[in-house]
mmCIF file of C-alpha atoms in Angstrom:
data_model
loop_
_atom_site.group_PDB
_atom_site.id
_atom_site.type_symbol
_atom_site.label_atom_id
_atom_site.label_comp_id
_atom_site.label_asym_id
_atom_site.label_seq_id
_atom_site.Cartn_x
_atom_site.Cartn_y
_atom_site.Cartn_z
ATOM 1 C CA MET O 1 -9.458 -4.018 -35.090
ATOM 2 C CA THR O 2 -8.255 -0.530 -36.645
ATOM 3 C CA GLU O 3 -4.521 0.407 -36.923
ATOM 4 C CA TRP O 4 -4.968 2.915 -34.249
ATOM 5 C CA MET O 5 -6.777 1.217 -31.804
ATOM 6 C CA THR O 6 -4.582 -1.735 -32.136
ATOM 7 C CA GLU O 7 -1.635 0.342 -31.182
ATOM 8 C CA ILE O 8 -4.376 2.576 -28.454
ATOM 9 C CA ALA O 9 -4.503 -0.842 -27.098
ATOM 10 C CA GLY O 10 -1.141 -1.278 -26.557
ATOM 11 C CA ILE O 11 -0.078 1.752 -24.974
ATOM 12 C CA ALA O 12 -2.910 1.390 -22.206
ATOM 13 C CA PHE O 13 -2.175 -2.430 -21.850
ATOM 14 C CA ILE O 14 1.586 -1.946 -20.836
ATOM 15 C CA ARG O 15 0.420 1.459 -18.712
ATOM 16 C CA SER O 16 -1.760 -0.774 -16.680
ATOM 17 C CA LEU O 17 1.479 -3.545 -16.072
ATOM 18 C CA ILE O 18 3.331 -0.663 -15.858
ATOM 19 C CA LEU O 19 0.921 0.972 -13.060
ATOM 20 C CA PHE O 20 -0.720 -2.507 -11.451
ATOM 21 C CA GLY O 21 3.568 -4.368 -11.885
ATOM 22 C CA GLY O 22 4.640 -1.762 -9.673
ATOM 23 C CA LEU O 23 2.485 -1.406 -7.187
ATOM 24 C CA PHE O 24 2.831 -4.846 -7.109
ATOM 25 C CA PHE O 25 6.150 -4.546 -6.592
ATOM 26 C CA VAL O 26 6.881 -1.733 -4.220
ATOM 27 C CA GLY O 27 4.621 -3.649 -1.797
ATOM 28 C CA PHE O 28 6.482 -6.816 -1.905
ATOM 29 C CA GLY O 29 9.876 -5.487 -2.457
ATOM 30 C CA LEU O 30 9.660 -3.459 0.719
ATOM 31 C CA HIS O 31 8.357 -6.582 2.162
ATOM 32 C CA LEU O 32 11.452 -8.349 1.494
ATOM 33 C CA LEU O 33 13.804 -5.104 2.570
ATOM 34 C CA THR O 34 11.607 -5.907 5.897
ATOM 35 C CA ARG O 35 12.085 -8.903 5.812
ATOM 36 C CA MET O 36 16.123 -9.035 5.402
ATOM 37 C CA MET O 37 16.740 -5.695 8.346
ATOM 38 C CA ALA O 38 14.574 -7.976 10.097
ATOM 39 C CA GLY O 39 16.480 -11.028 10.402
ATOM 40 C CA PHE O 40 19.622 -8.105 10.181
ATOM 41 C CA LEU O 41 18.302 -6.960 13.409
ATOM 42 C CA CYS O 42 17.539 -10.068 14.818
ATOM 43 C CA SER O 43 20.988 -11.745 14.359
ATOM 44 C CA VAL O 44 22.998 -8.274 15.642
ATOM 45 C CA PHE O 45 19.816 -8.786 18.694
ATOM 46 C CA GLY O 46 18.845 -12.191 18.829
ATOM 47 C CA ASN O 47 15.206 -12.971 17.529
ATOM 48 C CA ARG O 48 13.596 -11.988 20.348
ATOM 49 C CA ALA O 49 14.729 -8.590 20.409
ATOM 50 C CA GLY O 50 14.597 -8.164 16.939
ATOM 51 C CA LEU O 51 11.670 -8.361 16.057
ATOM 52 C CA PHE O 52 10.157 -6.372 19.040
ATOM 53 C CA ILE O 53 12.217 -3.394 17.191
ATOM 54 C CA VAL O 54 10.272 -4.119 13.718
ATOM 55 C CA ASN O 55 7.353 -5.838 14.604
ATOM 56 C CA ARG O 56 5.312 -3.825 17.833
ATOM 57 C CA LEU O 57 8.357 -0.159 18.492
ATOM 58 C CA THR O 58 7.036 0.924 14.660
ATOM 59 C CA PHE O 59 3.728 -0.087 16.368
ATOM 60 C CA ILE O 60 2.670 3.669 14.638
ATOM 61 C CA GLY O 61 3.424 1.693 11.452
ATOM 62 C CA THR O 62 0.269 -1.172 11.931
ATOM 63 C CA ILE O 63 -1.602 1.686 12.574
ATOM 64 C CA HIS O 64 -1.333 3.845 8.973
ATOM 65 C CA HIS O 65 -1.628 0.400 8.208
ATOM 66 C CA GLU O 66 -4.489 -0.855 9.169
ATOM 67 C CA LEU O 67 -5.951 2.298 8.883
ATOM 68 C CA SER O 68 -5.727 2.838 5.285
ATOM 69 C CA HIS O 69 -6.853 -0.647 5.057
ATOM 70 C CA ALA O 70 -9.621 0.511 6.228
ATOM 71 C CA LEU O 71 -10.012 4.571 4.689
ATOM 72 C CA PHE O 72 -9.783 2.566 1.505
ATOM 73 C CA ALA O 73 -12.903 -0.009 2.013
ATOM 74 C CA PHE O 74 -14.131 2.593 3.288
ATOM 75 C CA LEU O 75 -13.651 5.066 0.754
ATOM 76 C CA THR O 76 -14.565 3.019 -2.404
ATOM 77 C CA GLY O 77 -18.073 1.981 -0.806
ATOM 78 C CA ALA O 78 -17.357 -1.948 1.578
ATOM 79 C CA LYS O 79 -18.553 -1.706 4.895
ATOM 80 C CA VAL O 80 -16.141 -2.177 7.497
ATOM 81 C CA VAL O 81 -17.117 -4.286 10.386
ATOM 82 C CA GLU O 82 -13.559 -4.828 12.687
ATOM 83 C CA ILE O 83 -10.384 -2.459 12.899
ATOM 84 C CA ASN O 84 -7.764 -4.154 14.967
ATOM 85 C CA LEU O 85 -5.008 -1.274 14.966
ATOM 86 C CA LEU O 86 -2.746 -3.834 17.619
ATOM 87 C CA ASN O 87 -2.721 -7.023 18.216
ATOM 88 C CA PHE O 88 -0.274 -8.087 20.505
ATOM 89 C CA SER O 89 -0.889 -11.624 20.546
ATOM 90 C CA GLY O 90 -0.837 -13.946 17.303
ATOM 91 C CA ASP O 91 0.571 -14.145 14.506
ATOM 92 C CA SER O 92 -0.894 -10.960 12.835
ATOM 93 C CA LEU O 93 -0.187 -7.493 14.522
ATOM 94 C CA GLY O 94 -3.090 -5.472 12.695
ATOM 95 C CA ASN O 95 -6.316 -6.569 11.006
ATOM 96 C CA VAL O 96 -9.013 -5.016 8.923
ATOM 97 C CA ARG O 97 -12.242 -6.896 8.253
ATOM 98 C CA PHE O 98 -14.555 -5.194 5.861
ATOM 99 C CA ILE O 99 -17.164 -6.663 3.569
ATOM 100 C CA PRO O 100 -17.741 -5.466 0.000
ATOM 101 C CA ARG O 101 -20.481 -4.955 -1.693
ATOM 102 C CA GLY O 102 -22.345 -3.539 -4.423
ATOM 103 C CA GLY O 103 -22.187 -5.314 -8.048
ATOM 104 C CA ARG O 104 -18.940 -7.407 -9.084
ATOM 105 C CA ILE O 105 -17.272 -4.614 -10.903
ATOM 106 C CA LEU O 106 -17.442 -2.492 -7.964
ATOM 107 C CA GLN O 107 -16.186 -5.523 -5.008
ATOM 108 C CA ALA O 108 -13.371 -6.768 -7.271
ATOM 109 C CA VAL O 109 -12.708 -2.130 -7.111
ATOM 110 C CA GLN O 110 -13.343 -1.931 -3.728
ATOM 111 C CA ARG O 111 -10.695 -5.909 -2.330
ATOM 112 C CA CYS O 112 -7.620 -4.335 -4.414
ATOM 113 C CA ALA O 113 -7.848 -0.847 -3.541
ATOM 114 C CA ALA O 114 -8.208 -2.098 0.344
ATOM 115 C CA ALA O 115 -5.313 -4.499 -0.394
ATOM 116 C CA ILE O 116 -2.904 -1.548 -1.983
ATOM 117 C CA ALA O 117 -4.216 1.344 0.538
ATOM 118 C CA PRO O 118 -0.886 0.792 2.404
ATOM 119 C CA VAL O 119 1.609 0.878 -0.509
ATOM 120 C CA ALA O 120 -0.445 4.016 -1.833
ATOM 121 C CA CYS O 121 -1.293 5.852 1.871
ATOM 122 C CA GLY O 122 2.392 4.995 3.173
ATOM 123 C CA ALA O 123 4.391 6.738 0.076
ATOM 124 C CA LEU O 124 1.421 10.135 0.515
ATOM 125 C CA THR O 125 2.440 10.041 3.421
ATOM 126 C CA LEU O 126 6.488 9.289 3.026
ATOM 127 C CA PHE O 127 6.246 12.096 0.026
ATOM 128 C CA LEU O 128 4.400 14.661 2.641
ATOM 129 C CA LEU O 129 6.586 14.418 6.036
ATOM 130 C CA ILE O 130 9.859 14.382 4.246
ATOM 131 C CA GLN O 131 8.969 17.020 1.232
ATOM 132 C CA TYR O 132 6.557 19.440 3.464
ATOM 133 C CA VAL O 133 7.389 18.740 7.532
ATOM 134 C CA ASN O 134 11.811 17.985 7.810
ATOM 135 C CA PRO O 135 12.586 20.713 6.419
ATOM 136 C CA MET O 136 10.430 22.847 9.216
ATOM 137 C CA TYR O 137 11.948 21.070 12.247
ATOM 138 C CA ALA O 138 15.301 20.627 10.179
ATOM 139 C CA ALA O 139 17.434 22.140 13.038
ATOM 140 C CA SER O 140 15.019 20.947 15.691
ATOM 141 C CA ASN O 141 16.130 17.240 18.110
ATOM 142 C CA VAL O 142 12.290 17.087 16.561
ATOM 143 C CA LYS O 143 12.881 15.450 13.220
ATOM 144 C CA TRP O 144 14.091 12.555 15.779
ATOM 145 C CA ILE O 145 10.978 11.966 16.398
ATOM 146 C CA PHE O 146 9.187 12.427 12.464
ATOM 147 C CA TYR O 147 12.219 10.087 10.748
ATOM 148 C CA TYR O 148 11.103 7.783 13.843
ATOM 149 C CA ILE O 149 7.339 8.388 12.018
ATOM 150 C CA GLU O 150 8.396 7.518 8.589
ATOM 151 C CA VAL O 151 10.375 4.434 9.638
ATOM 152 C CA SER O 152 7.735 3.092 11.483
ATOM 153 C CA ILE O 153 5.651 3.807 8.334
ATOM 154 C CA PHE O 154 8.255 2.436 5.225
ATOM 155 C CA LEU O 155 8.270 -0.443 7.552
ATOM 156 C CA HIS O 156 4.608 -1.682 7.752
ATOM 157 C CA MET O 157 3.737 0.105 4.015
ATOM 158 C CA THR O 158 4.663 -4.120 2.737
ATOM 159 C CA LEU O 159 1.535 -6.118 1.260
ATOM 160 C CA SER O 160 1.701 -8.581 4.025
ATOM 161 C CA GLU O 161 0.235 -12.816 2.019
ATOM 162 C CA THR O 162 -3.039 -11.309 3.543
ATOM 163 C CA ASP O 163 -3.230 -8.273 1.038
ATOM 164 C CA VAL O 164 -1.839 -9.954 -2.187
ATOM 165 C CA LYS O 165 -4.036 -12.772 -1.875
ATOM 166 C CA THR O 166 -6.968 -10.289 -1.138
ATOM 167 C CA MET O 167 -5.378 -8.042 -3.890
ATOM 168 C CA ILE O 168 -5.353 -10.925 -6.818
ATOM 169 C CA LYS O 169 -8.957 -11.498 -6.097
ATOM 170 C CA GLY O 170 -9.888 -8.098 -7.353
ATOM 171 C CA LEU O 171 -7.404 -7.483 -9.736
ATOM 172 C CA PRO O 172 -8.017 -9.091 -13.118
ATOM 173 C CA ILE O 173 -11.174 -6.556 -13.251
ATOM 174 C CA LEU O 174 -9.627 -3.692 -12.616
ATOM 175 C CA PHE O 175 -7.050 -4.378 -14.502
ATOM 176 C CA CYS O 176 -9.925 -4.078 -17.306
ATOM 177 C CA LEU O 177 -11.691 -1.385 -16.318
ATOM 178 C CA VAL O 178 -9.109 0.815 -16.084
ATOM 179 C CA PHE O 179 -7.817 -1.391 -19.401
ATOM 180 C CA VAL O 180 -10.576 0.796 -20.308
ATOM 181 C CA ILE O 181 -10.533 3.896 -18.760
ATOM 182 C CA LEU O 182 -6.699 4.250 -20.408
ATOM 183 C CA CYS O 183 -8.193 3.796 -23.588
ATOM 184 C CA ILE O 184 -10.483 6.126 -23.742
ATOM 185 C CA ALA O 185 -8.550 9.315 -21.842
ATOM 186 C CA ILE O 186 -5.312 7.955 -24.856
ATOM 187 C CA ARG O 187 -8.181 8.465 -27.110
ATOM 188 C CA LEU O 188 -9.801 11.557 -26.298
ATOM 189 C CA GLY O 189 -5.817 12.750 -26.333
ATOM 190 C CA GLU O 190 -5.247 13.271 -22.580
ATOM 191 C CA SER O 191 -2.296 12.325 -21.398
ATOM 192 C CA VAL O 192 -2.474 10.097 -19.000
ATOM 193 C CA LEU O 193 0.604 8.048 -16.850
#
């Protein structure tokens, strides 16, 4: 391997690690933050009321979370077979079931994309709300509705244990695919990440 190829591979590998590591740590970090907030609310209001606030009162975030999974699964070619936006009984707040389709690489992309969707869609939605919607309603009482929506989405843009398990199934193949794409882009002189 020539020196420039080694350099390109090194840069692409580091950028791939930053991309996937960033998504994982943001999702997992938000999960920990949400648990801390739930713990605080449970200590102040009692377990039942605290969990009701975090899990049920912020139902808009749950709907956003589940629709994100469904959207990314659908956009990558998986067959979405069930969407449960709100589940008021059991351990899960909602769920999306999908069947990966296509070859092994495409199925890996579908699994990973659907798993990380709440982090990506949550970040994009929050950016758009904060950047464009909040300024329009800053002087109005309507702003509190948007604050509620933003907090709800923020609390649910986490990676659940199921999301992490699903992501891990497709991660090695998707990591290699992104690595190759970054190598090609760097070689062609594109500024990627």
